[in-house]
């Protein structure tokens, strides 16, 4: 089955700096990669996703890149703000199935 | 849309008691997932349903765990009897699954279960 690895497990950045979280996956059939943000005491919220026919996607300060050959994808947050502090999860999924395989999460702290 | 609604938000119970967690998916969604989250194991898929039918329950840890989806707008996860190691946050999620194109999961706010 699919195996998703996520790094780093914790990340601290100064406000205004960029943050990068990386994930790798093992199943070349995976073709959909969402990223979720989990704030304390809440469920995970989708923040951005990318499909395998696209190499990069941006939404304001958030971007995701995908390298299908290397089987890795990354989340980039620019101009970080304290409210970006949360746990971020990556996931991989195959369109013909309905299972999502999650990374172990990255706890991001933005220091004011 | 109210999103995925879970109840209760917190549950504290004694070992051996029955626990029932409830979930109302987003209206129109045809897939429902139950996850368990712990510090040690992260997010674990317990079971998921498509069109109210259980598709994969291989993540259900033991026979003490059971899940039902009697209709498209309601699901339960039951633990009987509960044990301290079941303490975790349990999340329900739903999606609008189409075989030709994934759609993202929408998570509820979770139920924090503590078994003493």
Short mmCIF file of C-alpha atoms in Angstrom, two decimals:
data_model
loop_
_atom_site.label_atom_id
_atom_site.label_comp_id
_atom_site.label_asym_id
_atom_site.label_seq_id
_atom_site.Cartn_x
_atom_site.Cartn_y
_atom_site.Cartn_z
CA UNK A 1 0.00 0.00 0.00
CA UNK A 2 0.87 3.67 -0.09
CA UNK A 3 3.37 5.07 2.41
CA UNK A 4 3.58 8.81 2.99
CA UNK A 5 6.49 10.32 4.89
CA UNK A 6 6.52 13.90 6.10
CA UNK A 7 9.38 16.12 7.29
CA UNK A 8 10.14 17.90 9.49
CA UNK A 9 7.99 16.89 12.43
CA UNK A 10 8.44 20.31 14.04
CA UNK A 11 9.35 23.64 12.48
CA UNK A 12 9.85 27.07 14.04
CA UNK A 13 10.21 30.19 11.93
CA UNK A 14 10.29 33.91 12.57
CA UNK A 15 7.26 35.87 11.51
CA UNK A 16 7.69 36.99 7.93
CA UNK A 17 10.00 34.14 6.98
CA UNK A 18 9.04 31.23 4.73
CA UNK A 19 8.21 27.71 5.83
CA UNK A 20 8.60 24.56 3.76
CA UNK A 21 7.20 21.14 4.58
CA UNK A 22 8.09 18.11 2.47
CA UNK A 23 6.37 14.81 1.83
CA UNK A 24 7.27 11.73 -0.14
CA UNK A 25 5.00 8.94 -1.32
CA UNK A 26 5.66 5.43 -2.54
CA UNK A 27 2.80 4.49 -4.89
CA UNK A 28 3.23 5.92 -8.38
CA UNK A 29 -0.52 5.52 -8.90
CA UNK A 30 -1.25 8.26 -6.38
CA UNK A 31 -2.49 11.31 -8.23
CA UNK A 32 -4.16 13.62 -5.75
CA UNK A 33 -2.33 15.39 -2.91
CA UNK A 34 -4.22 17.56 -0.43
CA UNK A 35 -2.71 19.51 2.45
CA UNK A 36 -4.56 20.03 5.71
CA UNK A 37 -4.13 22.47 8.58
CA UNK A 38 -5.18 21.41 12.06
CA UNK A 39 -5.55 24.04 14.73
CA UNK A 40 -5.73 23.13 18.38
CA UNK A 41 -8.99 21.44 19.29
CA UNK A 42 -10.30 21.43 15.75
CA UNK A 43 -10.54 19.08 12.82
CA UNK A 44 -8.23 19.35 9.86
CA UNK A 45 -9.12 21.92 7.23
CA UNK A 46 -8.12 21.62 3.58
CA UNK A 47 -5.81 24.51 2.65
CA UNK A 48 -4.63 23.53 -0.80
CA UNK A 49 -4.48 20.49 -3.06
CA UNK A 50 -2.77 19.46 -6.25
CA UNK A 51 -3.39 16.82 -8.88
CA UNK A 52 -0.72 14.93 -10.73
CA UNK A 53 -1.30 16.73 -14.01
CA UNK A 54 -0.04 19.94 -12.42
CA UNK A 55 3.45 20.74 -11.15
CA UNK A 56 2.66 23.75 -8.97
CA UNK A 57 -0.33 25.52 -7.52
CA UNK A 58 -0.55 28.79 -5.62
CA UNK A 59 -3.15 30.40 -3.43
CA UNK A 60 -2.00 33.73 -1.99
CA UNK A 61 0.79 32.94 0.50
CA UNK A 62 0.49 29.18 0.09
CA UNK A 63 1.92 27.09 -2.71
CA UNK A 64 2.35 23.39 -3.34
CA UNK A 65 4.81 21.77 -5.72
CA UNK A 66 4.76 18.23 -7.03
CA UNK A 67 7.57 16.18 -8.54
CA UNK A 68 6.01 12.98 -9.88
CA UNK A 69 9.31 11.49 -10.98
CA UNK A 70 10.82 11.79 -7.53
CA UNK A 71 7.48 11.12 -5.82
CA UNK A 72 7.61 14.10 -3.56
CA UNK A 73 5.51 17.17 -2.95
CA UNK A 74 6.02 20.21 -0.77
CA UNK A 75 4.04 22.94 0.94
CA UNK A 76 5.45 26.46 0.89
CA UNK A 77 4.13 29.23 3.11
CA UNK A 78 5.57 32.68 2.50
CA UNK A 79 5.43 35.74 4.77
CA UNK A 80 4.41 33.58 7.70
CA UNK A 81 2.12 35.01 10.36
CA UNK A 82 1.42 33.83 13.93
CA UNK A 83 -1.98 32.50 12.83
CA UNK A 84 -0.17 30.08 10.54
CA UNK A 85 0.94 28.22 13.66
CA UNK A 86 -0.75 24.79 13.53
CA UNK A 87 -0.12 21.17 12.62
CA UNK A 88 0.01 20.53 8.88
CA UNK A 89 -0.70 17.17 7.29
CA UNK A 90 0.02 16.02 3.77
CA UNK A 91 -1.92 13.20 2.13
CA UNK A 92 -1.86 11.10 -1.01
CA UNK A 93 -4.77 9.47 -2.77
CA UNK A 94 -5.54 7.50 -5.91
CA UNK A 95 -8.48 8.67 -7.98
CA UNK A 96 -9.79 5.17 -8.65
CA UNK A 97 -9.83 4.43 -4.94
CA UNK A 98 -11.16 6.38 -2.05
CA UNK A 99 -8.42 6.03 0.50
CA UNK A 100 -6.29 8.88 1.78
CA UNK A 101 -2.86 8.15 3.21
CA UNK A 102 -1.66 10.81 5.63
CA UNK A 103 1.78 11.94 6.69
CA UNK A 104 2.58 12.12 10.39
CA UNK A 105 2.18 15.89 10.57
CA UNK A 106 4.40 18.93 11.02
CA UNK A 107 3.92 21.23 13.97
CA UNK A 108 4.66 24.74 12.71
CA UNK A 109 5.31 27.57 15.15
CA UNK A 110 5.59 31.13 13.87
CA UNK A 111 7.43 33.29 16.37
CA UNK A 112 6.21 36.91 16.48
CA UNK B 1 -23.22 24.41 5.07
CA UNK B 2 -22.70 23.40 8.70
CA UNK B 3 -19.86 21.06 7.83
CA UNK B 4 -19.33 17.64 9.38
CA UNK B 5 -20.91 17.54 12.82
CA UNK B 6 -19.62 15.26 15.53
CA UNK B 7 -20.94 14.63 19.00
CA UNK B 8 -20.06 14.65 21.75
CA UNK B 9 -16.99 16.96 21.66
CA UNK B 10 -15.61 15.36 24.80
CA UNK B 11 -16.34 12.03 26.41
CA UNK B 12 -14.91 10.77 29.67
CA UNK B 13 -15.83 7.27 30.68
CA UNK B 14 -14.66 4.43 32.84
CA UNK B 15 -13.03 1.32 31.54
CA UNK B 16 -15.57 -1.28 30.54
CA UNK B 17 -18.29 1.17 29.63
CA UNK B 18 -19.83 1.43 26.19
CA UNK B 19 -19.02 4.55 24.19
CA UNK B 20 -20.93 5.79 21.16
CA UNK B 21 -19.59 8.53 18.93
CA UNK B 22 -21.84 10.19 16.38
CA UNK B 23 -21.31 11.86 13.06
CA UNK B 24 -23.44 13.78 10.60
CA UNK B 25 -21.69 14.16 7.24
CA UNK B 26 -22.08 17.08 4.88
CA UNK B 27 -25.35 16.82 3.00
CA UNK B 28 -24.82 15.30 -0.44
CA UNK B 29 -21.55 13.62 0.41
CA UNK B 30 -21.49 9.90 -0.34
CA UNK B 31 -18.37 8.80 1.54
CA UNK B 32 -17.77 8.81 5.28
CA UNK B 33 -14.58 8.05 7.15
CA UNK B 34 -13.72 7.42 10.80
CA UNK B 35 -10.17 8.26 11.91
CA UNK B 36 -8.40 8.00 15.24
CA UNK B 37 -5.62 10.44 16.13
CA UNK B 38 -2.98 9.90 18.79
CA UNK B 39 0.43 11.43 19.37
CA UNK B 40 2.12 8.08 18.83
CA UNK B 41 0.33 6.94 15.69
CA UNK B 42 -0.95 10.11 14.07
CA UNK B 43 -4.11 9.79 11.97
CA UNK B 44 -5.27 6.20 11.54
CA UNK B 45 -8.14 5.24 9.26
CA UNK B 46 -10.52 2.96 11.11
CA UNK B 47 -13.26 2.43 8.54
CA UNK B 48 -14.89 4.12 5.60
CA UNK B 49 -18.27 3.89 3.89
CA UNK B 50 -19.34 4.58 0.33
CA UNK B 51 -23.07 5.11 -0.13
CA UNK B 52 -23.65 3.84 3.42
CA UNK B 53 -21.86 0.55 2.74
CA UNK B 54 -18.68 -0.28 4.70
CA UNK B 55 -15.86 -0.64 2.18
CA UNK B 56 -12.77 -1.12 4.29
CA UNK B 57 -12.79 -1.82 8.00
CA UNK B 58 -9.29 -3.24 8.16
CA UNK B 59 -8.26 -0.38 10.42
CA UNK B 60 -10.74 -1.25 13.14
CA UNK B 61 -8.44 -2.37 15.93
CA UNK B 62 -10.56 -5.06 17.53
CA UNK B 63 -13.99 -6.57 17.73
CA UNK B 64 -14.70 -4.09 20.50
CA UNK B 65 -15.04 -1.46 17.77
CA UNK B 66 -18.03 -1.34 15.46
CA UNK B 67 -19.38 1.27 13.07
CA UNK B 68 -22.70 1.71 11.37
CA UNK B 69 -24.18 4.03 8.79
CA UNK B 70 -27.93 3.44 8.74
CA UNK B 71 -28.57 6.29 6.31
CA UNK B 72 -26.73 8.93 4.32
CA UNK B 73 -26.88 11.51 7.10
CA UNK B 74 -25.76 9.60 10.17
CA UNK B 75 -23.03 7.28 11.37
CA UNK B 76 -21.95 5.89 14.71
CA UNK B 77 -18.71 4.46 16.04
CA UNK B 78 -19.18 2.26 19.08
CA UNK B 79 -16.59 0.90 21.48
CA UNK B 80 -17.75 -1.84 23.82
CA UNK B 81 -16.16 -2.40 26.26
CA UNK B 82 -13.87 0.63 26.30
CA UNK B 83 -10.28 0.45 27.53
CA UNK B 84 -7.80 3.16 28.57
CA UNK B 85 -5.75 2.59 25.40
CA UNK B 86 -8.77 3.71 23.36
CA UNK B 87 -8.21 7.25 24.64
CA UNK B 88 -7.68 9.43 21.57
CA UNK B 89 -9.36 12.00 19.39
CA UNK B 90 -11.78 10.42 16.94
CA UNK B 91 -12.49 12.29 13.73
CA UNK B 92 -15.26 11.78 11.23
CA UNK B 93 -14.79 13.04 7.67
CA UNK B 94 -16.93 13.02 4.55
CA UNK B 95 -16.35 13.54 0.86
CA UNK B 96 -18.14 13.50 -2.45
CA UNK B 97 -16.47 10.56 -4.10
CA UNK B 98 -16.46 10.09 -7.84
CA UNK B 99 -14.42 7.29 -9.35
CA UNK B 100 -13.08 9.59 -12.02
CA UNK B 101 -11.89 12.31 -9.70
CA UNK B 102 -11.04 12.49 -6.01
CA UNK B 103 -12.52 15.14 -3.85
CA UNK B 104 -11.00 16.23 -0.55
CA UNK B 105 -12.05 15.08 2.87
CA UNK B 106 -13.96 17.46 5.10
CA UNK B 107 -13.31 16.80 8.77
CA UNK B 108 -15.46 17.34 11.81
CA UNK B 109 -13.99 18.88 14.96
CA UNK B 110 -13.50 15.49 16.57
CA UNK B 111 -14.50 13.75 19.78
CA UNK B 112 -11.86 13.65 22.49
CA UNK B 113 -12.32 10.35 24.30
CA UNK B 114 -10.76 9.68 27.68
CA UNK B 115 -11.15 6.24 29.21
CA UNK B 116 -10.08 6.01 32.85
#
